[in-house]
Amino acid sequence: MLAKHRHFLRFTTRDLTDEQAGLRSTASELCLGGLIKHVTSVERSWMDFVLDGPSAMGDFTTMTEADWARRADEFRLLPGETLAGVLADYAEVAARTDDLATALPDLDATQPLPKAPWFEPDTHWSVRRVLMHVIAETAQHAGHADIIRESLDGAKSMG
């Protein structure tokens, strides 16, 4: 399922220039290159969490304005970044996730979630639950990407 949604997300960027991948084509702040960067970051962070626990993600309740600004940059294709570069980074992270998912001995192993306003306190997620979250996040952003791409030039991922 994750491979399917990754495919649709990547497919929305076919035949685009770096400039097009960085364009905002809707009222949203999102662009295609930024969505790829964001999903890459999310997947990387969650796999770090699976391996190292909540310390791998940090304490979101202590983030500064500068931290939030850096986080917002993952939704944009910044100067010097290329579509090919963010797609290559995404491929590396995807391969790591796939390797972990098949190599981990227990998908029911749990870790406590990091502190964040959007998580219930004292909640634990299993590796299986983390993978389901990554699938849902990827699918949601593949849908965003399809709308952005259609707004750019009329191209669709499906249909």
C-alpha positions as protocol buffer text, in pm:
chain_id: "A"
residue {
  index: 1
  type: MET
  ca { x: 0 y: 0 z: 0 }
}
residue {
  index: 2
  type: LEU
  ca { x: 281 y: 241 z: 87 }
}
residue {
  index: 3
  type: ALA
  ca { x: 457 y: 168 z: -243 }
}
residue {
  index: 4
  type: LYS
  ca { x: 134 y: 245 z: -430 }
}
residue {
  index: 5
  type: HIS
  ca { x: 88 y: 584 z: -264 }
}
residue {
  index: 6
  type: ARG
  ca { x: 456 y: 669 z: -304 }
}
residue {
  index: 7
  type: HIS
  ca { x: 420 y: 594 z: -675 }
}
residue {
  index: 8
  type: PHE
  ca { x: 123 y: 829 z: -714 }
}
residue {
  index: 9
  type: LEU
  ca { x: 301 y: 1104 z: -521 }
}
residue {
  index: 10
  type: ARG
  ca { x: 614 y: 1075 z: -738 }
}
residue {
  index: 11
  type: PHE
  ca { x: 405 y: 1041 z: -1054 }
}
residue {
  index: 12
  type: THR
  ca { x: 256 y: 1387 z: -1003 }
}
residue {
  index: 13
  type: THR
  ca { x: 601 y: 1535 z: -1067 }
}
residue {
  index: 14
  type: ARG
  ca { x: 658 y: 1367 z: -1404 }
}
residue {
  index: 15
  type: ASP
  ca { x: 794 y: 1593 z: -1679 }
}
residue {
  index: 16
  type: LEU
  ca { x: 814 y: 1899 z: -1454 }
}
residue {
  index: 17
  type: THR
  ca { x: 1097 y: 2150 z: -1433 }
}
residue {
  index: 18
  type: ASP
  ca { x: 1246 y: 2254 z: -1101 }
}
residue {
  index: 19
  type: GLU
  ca { x: 1064 y: 2586 z: -1138 }
}
residue {
  index: 20
  type: GLN
  ca { x: 728 y: 2414 z: -1187 }
}
residue {
  index: 21
  type: ALA
  ca { x: 795 y: 2181 z: -892 }
}
residue {
  index: 22
  type: GLY
  ca { x: 839 y: 2489 z: -673 }
}
residue {
  index: 23
  type: LEU
  ca { x: 525 y: 2674 z: -787 }
}
residue {
  index: 24
  type: ARG
  ca { x: 222 y: 2722 z: -567 }
}
residue {
  index: 25
  type: SER
  ca { x: -76 y: 2665 z: -794 }
}
residue {
  index: 26
  type: THR
  ca { x: -352 y: 2686 z: -532 }
}
residue {
  index: 27
  type: ALA
  ca { x: -430 y: 2910 z: -234 }
}
residue {
  index: 28
  type: SER
  ca { x: -223 y: 2668 z: -24 }
}
residue {
  index: 29
  type: GLU
  ca { x: 145 y: 2721 z: 58 }
}
residue {
  index: 30
  type: LEU
  ca { x: 213 y: 2373 z: -85 }
}
residue {
  index: 31
  type: CYS
  ca { x: 414 y: 2297 z: -397 }
}
residue {
  index: 32
  type: LEU
  ca { x: 504 y: 1959 z: -544 }
}
residue {
  index: 33
  type: GLY
  ca { x: 873 y: 1971 z: -455 }
}
residue {
  index: 34
  type: GLY
  ca { x: 783 y: 2075 z: -102 }
}
residue {
  index: 35
  type: LEU
  ca { x: 536 y: 1791 z: -64 }
}
residue {
  index: 36
  type: ILE
  ca { x: 801 y: 1541 z: -167 }
}
residue {
  index: 37
  type: LYS
  ca { x: 1042 y: 1697 z: 86 }
}
residue {
  index: 38
  type: HIS
  ca { x: 780 y: 1689 z: 360 }
}
residue {
  index: 39
  type: VAL
  ca { x: 681 y: 1327 z: 305 }
}
residue {
  index: 40
  type: THR
  ca { x: 1050 y: 1234 z: 296 }
}
residue {
  index: 41
  type: SER
  ca { x: 1109 y: 1410 z: 626 }
}
residue {
  index: 42
  type: VAL
  ca { x: 802 y: 1254 z: 788 }
}
residue {
  index: 43
  type: GLU
  ca { x: 895 y: 903 z: 678 }
}
residue {
  index: 44
  type: ARG
  ca { x: 1258 y: 948 z: 787 }
}
residue {
  index: 45
  type: SER
  ca { x: 1153 y: 1085 z: 1129 }
}
residue {
  index: 46
  type: TRP
  ca { x: 906 y: 805 z: 1195 }
}
residue {
  index: 47
  type: MET
  ca { x: 1161 y: 537 z: 1106 }
}
residue {
  index: 48
  type: ASP
  ca { x: 1410 y: 707 z: 1338 }
}
residue {
  index: 49
  type: PHE
  ca { x: 1137 y: 693 z: 1604 }
}
residue {
  index: 50
  type: VAL
  ca { x: 1087 y: 320 z: 1543 }
}
residue {
  index: 51
  type: LEU
  ca { x: 1458 y: 263 z: 1601 }
}
residue {
  index: 52
  type: ASP
  ca { x: 1542 y: 520 z: 1868 }
}
residue {
  index: 53
  type: GLY
  ca { x: 1216 y: 621 z: 2036 }
}
residue {
  index: 54
  type: PRO
  ca { x: 1079 y: 968 z: 2102 }
}
residue {
  index: 55
  type: SER
  ca { x: 1423 y: 1130 z: 2138 }
}
residue {
  index: 56
  type: ALA
  ca { x: 1466 y: 1085 z: 1761 }
}
residue {
  index: 57
  type: MET
  ca { x: 1184 y: 1332 z: 1701 }
}
residue {
  index: 58
  type: GLY
  ca { x: 1242 y: 1580 z: 1982 }
}
residue {
  index: 59
  type: ASP
  ca { x: 999 y: 1761 z: 2206 }
}
residue {
  index: 60
  type: PHE
  ca { x: 759 y: 1961 z: 1990 }
}
residue {
  index: 61
  type: THR
  ca { x: 635 y: 2155 z: 2293 }
}
residue {
  index: 62
  type: THR
  ca { x: 973 y: 2332 z: 2321 }
}
residue {
  index: 63
  type: MET
  ca { x: 1007 y: 2438 z: 1957 }
}
residue {
  index: 64
  type: THR
  ca { x: 1097 y: 2801 z: 1894 }
}
residue {
  index: 65
  type: GLU
  ca { x: 977 y: 3026 z: 1612 }
}
residue {
  index: 66
  type: ALA
  ca { x: 1304 y: 2950 z: 1431 }
}
residue {
  index: 67
  type: ASP
  ca { x: 1237 y: 2576 z: 1467 }
}
residue {
  index: 68
  type: TRP
  ca { x: 888 y: 2620 z: 1322 }
}
residue {
  index: 69
  type: ALA
  ca { x: 1030 y: 2831 z: 1034 }
}
residue {
  index: 70
  type: ARG
  ca { x: 1280 y: 2554 z: 951 }
}
residue {
  index: 71
  type: ARG
  ca { x: 995 y: 2304 z: 960 }
}
residue {
  index: 72
  type: ALA
  ca { x: 794 y: 2523 z: 722 }
}
residue {
  index: 73
  type: ASP
  ca { x: 1086 y: 2513 z: 476 }
}
residue {
  index: 74
  type: GLU
  ca { x: 1026 y: 2142 z: 422 }
}
residue {
  index: 75
  type: PHE
  ca { x: 706 y: 2240 z: 238 }
}
residue {
  index: 76
  type: ARG
  ca { x: 895 y: 2451 z: -18 }
}
residue {
  index: 77
  type: LEU
  ca { x: 1152 y: 2383 z: -285 }
}
residue {
  index: 78
  type: LEU
  ca { x: 1428 y: 2616 z: -169 }
}
residue {
  index: 79
  type: PRO
  ca { x: 1690 y: 2788 z: -387 }
}
residue {
  index: 80
  type: GLY
  ca { x: 1952 y: 2534 z: -490 }
}
residue {
  index: 81
  type: GLU
  ca { x: 1720 y: 2237 z: -439 }
}
residue {
  index: 82
  type: THR
  ca { x: 1611 y: 2039 z: -741 }
}
residue {
  index: 83
  type: LEU
  ca { x: 1321 y: 1810 z: -810 }
}
residue {
  index: 84
  type: ALA
  ca { x: 1566 y: 1534 z: -903 }
}
residue {
  index: 85
  type: GLY
  ca { x: 1746 y: 1584 z: -572 }
}
residue {
  index: 86
  type: VAL
  ca { x: 1434 y: 1565 z: -355 }
}
residue {
  index: 87
  type: LEU
  ca { x: 1310 y: 1262 z: -548 }
}
residue {
  index: 88
  type: ALA
  ca { x: 1646 y: 1089 z: -497 }
}
residue {
  index: 89
  type: ASP
  ca { x: 1634 y: 1164 z: -124 }
}
residue {
  index: 90
  type: TYR
  ca { x: 1279 y: 1026 z: -112 }
}
residue {
  index: 91
  type: ALA
  ca { x: 1391 y: 707 z: -288 }
}
residue {
  index: 92
  type: GLU
  ca { x: 1668 y: 657 z: -27 }
}
residue {
  index: 93
  type: VAL
  ca { x: 1429 y: 705 z: 263 }
}
residue {
  index: 94
  type: ALA
  ca { x: 1171 y: 475 z: 103 }
}
residue {
  index: 95
  type: ALA
  ca { x: 1431 y: 201 z: 57 }
}
residue {
  index: 96
  type: ARG
  ca { x: 1534 y: 235 z: 422 }
}
residue {
  index: 97
  type: THR
  ca { x: 1172 y: 211 z: 538 }
}
residue {
  index: 98
  type: ASP
  ca { x: 1111 y: -95 z: 321 }
}
residue {
  index: 99
  type: ASP
  ca { x: 1424 y: -261 z: 457 }
}
residue {
  index: 100
  type: LEU
  ca { x: 1323 y: -185 z: 816 }
}
residue {
  index: 101
  type: ALA
  ca { x: 968 y: -307 z: 769 }
}
residue {
  index: 102
  type: THR
  ca { x: 1090 y: -644 z: 646 }
}
residue {
  index: 103
  type: ALA
  ca { x: 1383 y: -678 z: 889 }
}
residue {
  index: 104
  type: LEU
  ca { x: 1230 y: -577 z: 1220 }
}
residue {
  index: 105
  type: PRO
  ca { x: 1151 y: -884 z: 1427 }
}
residue {
  index: 106
  type: ASP
  ca { x: 835 y: -747 z: 1590 }
}
residue {
  index: 107
  type: LEU
  ca { x: 592 y: -501 z: 1431 }
}
residue {
  index: 108
  type: ASP
  ca { x: 405 y: -493 z: 1762 }
}
residue {
  index: 109
  type: ALA
  ca { x: 703 y: -342 z: 1950 }
}
residue {
  index: 110
  type: THR
  ca { x: 607 y: -2 z: 2090 }
}
residue {
  index: 111
  type: GLN
  ca { x: 767 y: 330 z: 2172 }
}
residue {
  index: 112
  type: PRO
  ca { x: 619 y: 621 z: 2369 }
}
residue {
  index: 113
  type: LEU
  ca { x: 521 y: 911 z: 2145 }
}
residue {
  index: 114
  type: PRO
  ca { x: 722 y: 1233 z: 2174 }
}
residue {
  index: 115
  type: LYS
  ca { x: 573 y: 1533 z: 2350 }
}
residue {
  index: 116
  type: ALA
  ca { x: 357 y: 1726 z: 2107 }
}
residue {
  index: 117
  type: PRO
  ca { x: 30 y: 1917 z: 2135 }
}
residue {
  index: 118
  type: TRP
  ca { x: -130 y: 1680 z: 1884 }
}
residue {
  index: 119
  type: PHE
  ca { x: -46 y: 1356 z: 2069 }
}
residue {
  index: 120
  type: GLU
  ca { x: -228 y: 1220 z: 2374 }
}
residue {
  index: 121
  type: PRO
  ca { x: 11 y: 1215 z: 2671 }
}
residue {
  index: 122
  type: ASP
  ca { x: 154 y: 877 z: 2770 }
}
residue {
  index: 123
  type: THR
  ca { x: 57 y: 715 z: 2439 }
}
residue {
  index: 124
  type: HIS
  ca { x: 264 y: 442 z: 2276 }
}
residue {
  index: 125
  type: TRP
  ca { x: 264 y: 345 z: 1911 }
}
residue {
  index: 126
  type: SER
  ca { x: 370 y: 12 z: 1768 }
}
residue {
  index: 127
  type: VAL
  ca { x: 584 y: -18 z: 1459 }
}
residue {
  index: 128
  type: ARG
  ca { x: 269 y: -136 z: 1281 }
}
residue {
  index: 129
  type: ARG
  ca { x: 82 y: 180 z: 1390 }
}
residue {
  index: 130
  type: VAL
  ca { x: 373 y: 397 z: 1275 }
}
residue {
  index: 131
  type: LEU
  ca { x: 370 y: 231 z: 933 }
}
residue {
  index: 132
  type: MET
  ca { x: -5 y: 287 z: 906 }
}
residue {
  index: 133
  type: HIS
  ca { x: 51 y: 655 z: 988 }
}
residue {
  index: 134
  type: VAL
  ca { x: 320 y: 685 z: 719 }
}
residue {
  index: 135
  type: ILE
  ca { x: 83 y: 523 z: 467 }
}
residue {
  index: 136
  type: ALA
  ca { x: -199 y: 762 z: 560 }
}
residue {
  index: 137
  type: GLU
  ca { x: 31 y: 1065 z: 545 }
}
residue {
  index: 138
  type: THR
  ca { x: 167 y: 962 z: 205 }
}
residue {
  index: 139
  type: ALA
  ca { x: -182 y: 897 z: 66 }
}
residue {
  index: 140
  type: GLN
  ca { x: -311 y: 1232 z: 194 }
}
residue {
  index: 141
  type: HIS
  ca { x: -22 y: 1422 z: 39 }
}
residue {
  index: 142
  type: ALA
  ca { x: -48 y: 1228 z: -287 }
}
residue {
  index: 143
  type: GLY
  ca { x: -401 y: 1367 z: -309 }
}
residue {
  index: 144
  type: HIS
  ca { x: -273 y: 1718 z: -238 }
}
residue {
  index: 145
  type: ALA
  ca { x: -10 y: 1670 z: -507 }
}
residue {
  index: 146
  type: ASP
  ca { x: -269 y: 1560 z: -762 }
}
residue {
  index: 147
  type: ILE
  ca { x: -470 y: 1879 z: -706 }
}
residue {
  index: 148
  type: ILE
  ca { x: -158 y: 2096 z: -726 }
}
residue {
  index: 149
  type: ARG
  ca { x: -45 y: 1927 z: -1048 }
}
residue {
  index: 150
  type: GLU
  ca { x: -387 y: 1956 z: -1209 }
}
residue {
  index: 151
  type: SER
  ca { x: -386 y: 2326 z: -1118 }
}
residue {
  index: 152
  type: LEU
  ca { x: -42 y: 2368 z: -1278 }
}
residue {
  index: 153
  type: ASP
  ca { x: -107 y: 2221 z: -1620 }
}
residue {
  index: 154
  type: GLY
  ca { x: -416 y: 2001 z: -1616 }
}
residue {
  index: 155
  type: ALA
  ca { x: -222 y: 1674 z: -1582 }
}
residue {
  index: 156
  type: LYS
  ca { x: -373 y: 1414 z: -1349 }
}
residue {
  index: 157
  type: SER
  ca { x: -231 y: 1118 z: -1162 }
}
residue {
  index: 158
  type: MET
  ca { x: -536 y: 905 z: -1242 }
}
residue {
  index: 159
  type: GLY
  ca { x: -838 y: 935 z: -1466 }
}
